[in-house]
C-alpha cells in the first residue's frame, strides 16, 4: 500500500477538521498501518479517543505545530517525530486552528520531507460557512502557502454540509473555483444530532465499531443510521485516496 501523509487543515475550530481526521484515520486503517498525530498541545482529540486502544497497526502520537513564532523548528521537530514513529504507516495529521500561521512558510520543507520518506502528500481544507476569513486563508494558502506545495490532484476543499447548504461556503461561488486549482469533497449532512453527539462523546472507541454494535450508548436505529452515514463519508474519501485495490 502506498504511504499517505495527510493533513487535516482549516483555519477555525468547529469546522470539522478533527472529525474528518478521525474518519480518515479509520478509513486508512482499513488499508494498512496508520499513525494519527495530534498537533495542538491544548486539545488532544485523537489521543483522547484512541489512546487506550492502540495497537501495532493503529497508533496515536503528538507533535506540536501550533507555534507560529517558531515555525521552522516546530516543523523540524515534527519531521524528527515522523522519522522516528512513522515507520511503514500512513499518517493522519490533525492540525490546530490557525495552523496556516505555522505551515504557510514551511510548505516546501514539508513537501521535501514527504518526498524523501516516500509519502504521498495530501491535504484537505475544511471550509467554514458564511466566513470570508476562511475563504481568504484558503486562497492565500493556494497562492503561496502550505497548499501551494501540494499538487492540485492531492489537495481538496472539504465542505462540511452539516453546517449548511453548499452555496453558503465562500469557495463554492468564488471565480477561482473554476480554474481547477483544488479538488472538492463534501462531508454529508447527518440530521440526527443526538446520535452524532453520542458518537463524538464515545471515548475511547473506534468509530467503526458502530457498524458492529460495539460503541456504547447508541440504540440500534442510531447505530444503523450512523453506519450508513460513515459509508457515505468513505465514498467521499475514495475520491481522495482511490478505491481499495485500484
Short mmCIF file of C-alpha atoms in Angstrom, two decimals:
data_model
loop_
_atom_site.label_atom_id
_atom_site.label_comp_id
_atom_site.label_asym_id
_atom_site.label_seq_id
_atom_site.Cartn_x
_atom_site.Cartn_y
_atom_site.Cartn_z
CA UNK A 1 0.00 0.00 0.00
CA UNK A 2 1.24 3.49 -0.78
CA UNK A 3 2.09 5.57 2.27
CA UNK A 4 -0.05 8.67 2.79
CA UNK A 5 0.93 11.78 4.73
CA UNK A 6 -2.40 13.53 5.20
CA UNK A 7 -3.01 16.93 6.82
CA UNK A 8 -6.49 17.94 8.00
CA UNK A 9 -6.29 21.71 7.58
CA UNK A 10 -8.71 24.59 8.29
CA UNK A 11 -8.41 27.98 9.89
CA UNK A 12 -11.14 27.77 12.55
CA UNK A 13 -12.24 25.48 15.35
CA UNK A 14 -15.55 23.74 14.79
CA UNK A 15 -15.22 23.45 11.02
CA UNK A 16 -14.99 19.65 11.23
CA UNK A 17 -11.24 19.14 10.79
CA UNK A 18 -10.76 16.94 13.85
CA UNK A 19 -13.78 14.81 13.00
CA UNK A 20 -12.52 14.45 9.43
CA UNK A 21 -9.14 13.41 10.87
CA UNK A 22 -10.82 10.65 12.87
CA UNK A 23 -12.80 9.36 9.91
CA UNK A 24 -9.74 9.47 7.63
CA UNK A 25 -7.67 7.68 10.27
CA UNK A 26 -10.20 4.85 10.42
CA UNK A 27 -10.61 4.81 6.64
CA UNK A 28 -6.86 4.41 6.09
CA UNK A 29 -6.67 1.81 8.88
CA UNK A 30 -8.80 -0.46 6.69
CA UNK A 31 -5.93 -0.40 4.16
CA UNK A 32 -2.91 -0.86 6.42
CA UNK A 33 -0.98 0.50 9.38
CA UNK A 34 -1.75 4.09 10.34
CA UNK A 35 -0.40 6.71 12.76
CA UNK A 36 -2.57 9.59 13.97
CA UNK A 37 -0.83 12.77 15.12
CA UNK A 38 -2.37 15.46 17.33
CA UNK A 39 -0.56 18.77 16.79
CA UNK A 40 -2.41 21.09 19.17
CA UNK A 41 -0.96 20.69 22.69
CA UNK A 42 -4.13 22.21 24.17
CA UNK A 43 -6.54 19.78 22.55
CA UNK A 44 -5.68 16.11 22.03
CA UNK A 45 -8.72 14.94 20.05
CA UNK A 46 -7.16 11.76 18.66
CA UNK A 47 -5.33 10.81 21.84
CA UNK A 48 -8.47 11.30 23.94
CA UNK A 49 -10.45 8.93 21.76
CA UNK A 50 -7.87 6.28 20.89
CA UNK A 51 -5.04 6.29 23.43
CA UNK A 52 -6.35 3.29 25.36
CA UNK A 53 -6.99 1.12 22.31
CA UNK A 54 -3.80 1.44 20.30
CA UNK A 55 -2.12 -1.48 18.54
CA UNK A 56 0.90 -2.07 16.32
CA UNK A 57 -1.10 -1.09 13.25
CA UNK A 58 -3.12 1.74 14.80
CA UNK A 59 -1.09 4.24 16.81
CA UNK A 60 -1.54 7.80 18.08
CA UNK A 61 1.10 10.36 18.96
CA UNK A 62 1.61 14.12 19.25
CA UNK A 63 3.96 16.78 17.93
CA UNK A 64 3.04 20.46 18.32
CA UNK A 65 2.52 22.50 15.16
CA UNK A 66 0.80 25.37 16.95
CA UNK A 67 3.94 27.53 17.09
CA UNK A 68 3.70 30.43 14.65
CA UNK A 69 6.68 32.22 16.21
CA UNK A 70 8.93 29.19 15.90
CA UNK A 71 7.59 27.60 12.72
CA UNK A 72 10.74 26.08 11.21
CA UNK A 73 11.80 24.48 14.49
CA UNK A 74 8.25 23.18 15.02
CA UNK A 75 8.25 21.58 11.57
CA UNK A 76 11.74 20.19 12.20
CA UNK A 77 10.55 18.56 15.42
CA UNK A 78 7.56 17.17 13.55
CA UNK A 79 9.89 15.75 10.90
CA UNK A 80 12.03 14.08 13.55
CA UNK A 81 8.90 12.64 15.15
CA UNK A 82 7.69 11.34 11.80
CA UNK A 83 11.05 9.72 11.03
CA UNK A 84 11.07 8.00 14.44
CA UNK A 85 7.41 6.97 14.59
CA UNK A 86 6.12 6.84 11.02
CA UNK A 87 7.75 3.51 10.13
CA UNK A 88 5.73 1.93 7.33
CA UNK A 89 2.48 3.63 8.32
CA UNK A 90 0.27 6.13 6.63
CA UNK A 91 -0.01 9.24 8.78
CA UNK A 92 -3.03 11.42 9.62
CA UNK A 93 -2.10 14.86 10.99
CA UNK A 94 -4.84 16.68 12.90
CA UNK A 95 -3.86 20.34 12.65
CA UNK A 96 -4.79 23.05 15.16
CA UNK A 97 -6.95 26.06 14.30
CA UNK A 98 -4.84 28.73 12.65
CA UNK A 99 -2.23 26.19 11.57
CA UNK A 100 -1.52 28.29 8.48
CA UNK A 101 0.42 30.68 10.68
CA UNK A 102 2.91 27.87 11.28
CA UNK A 103 2.72 25.97 7.99
CA UNK A 104 2.34 28.61 5.29
CA UNK A 105 6.04 29.42 5.29
CA UNK A 106 7.08 25.78 5.58
CA UNK A 107 5.20 24.10 2.74
CA UNK A 108 8.28 23.30 0.65
CA UNK A 109 10.08 21.88 3.69
CA UNK A 110 7.15 19.54 4.35
CA UNK A 111 6.97 18.72 0.65
CA UNK A 112 10.64 17.67 0.61
CA UNK A 113 10.18 15.70 3.83
CA UNK A 114 7.26 13.77 2.35
CA UNK A 115 9.17 13.03 -0.85
CA UNK A 116 12.30 11.89 0.98
CA UNK A 117 10.27 9.48 3.13
CA UNK A 118 8.21 8.10 0.27
CA UNK A 119 4.87 9.61 1.28
CA UNK A 120 2.11 10.83 -0.98
CA UNK A 121 1.39 14.29 0.49
CA UNK A 122 -2.35 15.05 0.75
CA UNK A 123 -4.38 17.76 2.46
CA UNK A 124 -7.97 18.78 2.90
CA UNK A 125 -9.02 22.30 3.81
CA UNK A 126 -12.26 22.32 5.82
CA UNK A 127 -14.28 25.41 4.93
CA UNK A 128 -16.34 27.39 7.42
CA UNK A 129 -19.77 28.51 6.26
CA UNK A 130 -20.53 32.23 5.74
CA UNK A 131 -16.99 33.13 6.74
CA UNK A 132 -14.92 35.37 4.43
CA UNK A 133 -11.79 34.83 6.53
CA UNK A 134 -11.93 31.08 5.87
CA UNK A 135 -12.07 31.81 2.14
CA UNK A 136 -9.16 34.27 2.23
CA UNK A 137 -6.96 31.86 4.21
CA UNK A 138 -7.67 29.18 1.61
CA UNK A 139 -6.83 31.46 -1.31
CA UNK A 140 -3.61 32.70 0.28
CA UNK A 141 -2.51 29.15 1.05
CA UNK A 142 -3.19 28.11 -2.54
CA UNK A 143 -1.27 31.12 -3.86
CA UNK A 144 1.89 30.91 -1.78
CA UNK A 145 1.27 28.97 1.43
CA UNK A 146 1.11 25.37 2.57
CA UNK A 147 -1.39 24.20 -0.04
CA UNK A 148 0.73 25.67 -2.85
CA UNK A 149 3.36 22.97 -2.15
CA UNK A 150 0.86 20.17 -2.84
CA UNK A 151 -0.20 19.05 -6.32
CA UNK A 152 -3.75 20.11 -7.31
CA UNK A 153 -4.83 16.46 -7.51
CA UNK A 154 -3.75 15.92 -3.87
CA UNK A 155 -5.39 18.93 -2.22
CA UNK A 156 -9.11 19.23 -1.54
CA UNK A 157 -11.66 21.64 -0.16
CA UNK A 158 -13.92 19.84 2.31
CA UNK A 159 -17.45 21.21 2.61
CA UNK A 160 -18.94 20.20 6.00
CA UNK A 161 -22.58 20.06 4.90
CA UNK A 162 -23.72 19.56 8.49
CA UNK A 163 -23.03 23.33 8.71
CA UNK A 164 -25.48 24.20 5.95
CA UNK A 165 -26.08 24.22 2.21
CA UNK A 166 -23.01 24.11 -0.03
CA UNK A 167 -23.89 27.51 -1.51
CA UNK A 168 -23.08 29.09 1.87
CA UNK A 169 -19.37 28.24 1.58
CA UNK A 170 -17.41 31.07 0.00
CA UNK A 171 -15.25 28.90 -2.25
CA UNK A 172 -18.30 27.40 -3.96
CA UNK A 173 -19.13 30.68 -5.71
CA UNK A 174 -15.62 32.12 -5.97
CA UNK A 175 -14.36 32.72 -9.54
CA UNK A 176 -11.11 30.88 -8.79
CA UNK A 177 -13.04 27.65 -8.19
CA UNK A 178 -13.47 27.16 -11.93
CA UNK A 179 -9.70 27.11 -12.51
CA UNK A 180 -9.25 23.61 -11.08
CA UNK A 181 -6.63 24.55 -8.51
CA UNK A 182 -8.05 22.19 -5.90
CA UNK A 183 -10.40 19.23 -5.72
CA UNK A 184 -13.50 19.01 -3.57
CA UNK A 185 -15.26 16.61 -1.24
CA UNK A 186 -18.44 17.03 0.78
CA UNK A 187 -18.88 15.69 4.30
CA UNK A 188 -22.55 14.67 4.13
CA UNK A 189 -25.16 16.15 6.39
CA UNK A 190 -26.36 13.93 9.23
CA UNK A 191 -29.65 15.17 10.60
CA UNK A 192 -29.78 13.10 13.82
CA UNK A 193 -27.88 15.47 16.08
CA UNK A 194 -28.46 13.33 19.19
CA UNK A 195 -26.85 10.27 17.61
CA UNK A 196 -23.95 12.37 16.30
CA UNK A 197 -23.33 13.85 19.74
CA UNK A 198 -23.33 10.40 21.31
CA UNK A 199 -20.77 9.17 18.76
CA UNK A 200 -18.48 12.14 19.37
CA UNK A 201 -18.66 11.63 23.12
CA UNK A 202 -17.94 7.88 22.99
CA UNK A 203 -14.37 7.97 24.31
CA UNK A 204 -12.49 5.74 23.93
CA UNK A 205 -13.81 3.83 20.97
CA UNK A 206 -13.23 3.10 17.32
CA UNK A 207 -15.88 4.88 15.27
CA UNK A 208 -16.17 1.86 13.01
CA UNK A 209 -17.32 -0.22 15.98
CA UNK A 210 -20.72 1.38 15.38
CA UNK A 211 -21.13 -1.00 12.45
CA UNK A 212 -20.65 -3.96 14.80
CA UNK A 213 -22.87 -2.56 17.55
CA UNK A 214 -19.92 -2.26 19.94
CA UNK A 215 -19.84 1.50 20.56
CA UNK A 216 -21.81 2.06 23.76
CA UNK A 217 -24.70 4.42 24.34
CA UNK A 218 -26.32 4.09 20.93
CA UNK A 219 -29.64 2.50 20.13
CA UNK A 220 -29.94 0.05 17.24
CA UNK A 221 -31.53 2.61 14.94
CA UNK A 222 -28.82 5.16 15.81
CA UNK A 223 -26.10 2.60 15.09
CA UNK A 224 -27.64 1.75 11.71
CA UNK A 225 -28.11 5.39 10.71
CA UNK A 226 -24.58 6.37 11.74
CA UNK A 227 -23.04 3.37 9.99
CA UNK A 228 -24.83 4.35 6.78
CA UNK A 229 -23.59 7.92 7.14
CA UNK A 230 -19.99 6.76 7.70
CA UNK A 231 -20.15 4.74 4.49
CA UNK A 232 -21.19 7.92 2.64
CA UNK A 233 -18.18 9.74 4.10
CA UNK A 234 -15.93 6.88 2.98
CA UNK A 235 -17.27 7.21 -0.57
CA UNK A 236 -16.10 10.84 -0.48
CA UNK A 237 -12.70 9.75 0.84
CA UNK A 238 -12.45 7.31 -2.09
CA UNK A 239 -12.32 10.43 -4.26
CA UNK A 240 -9.13 11.45 -2.46
CA UNK A 241 -7.34 8.16 -1.93
CA UNK A 242 -8.84 5.94 -4.65
CA UNK A 243 -10.90 2.85 -4.06
CA UNK A 244 -9.04 -0.01 -2.40
CA UNK A 245 -7.46 -2.27 -4.99
CA UNK A 246 -7.37 0.36 -7.73
#
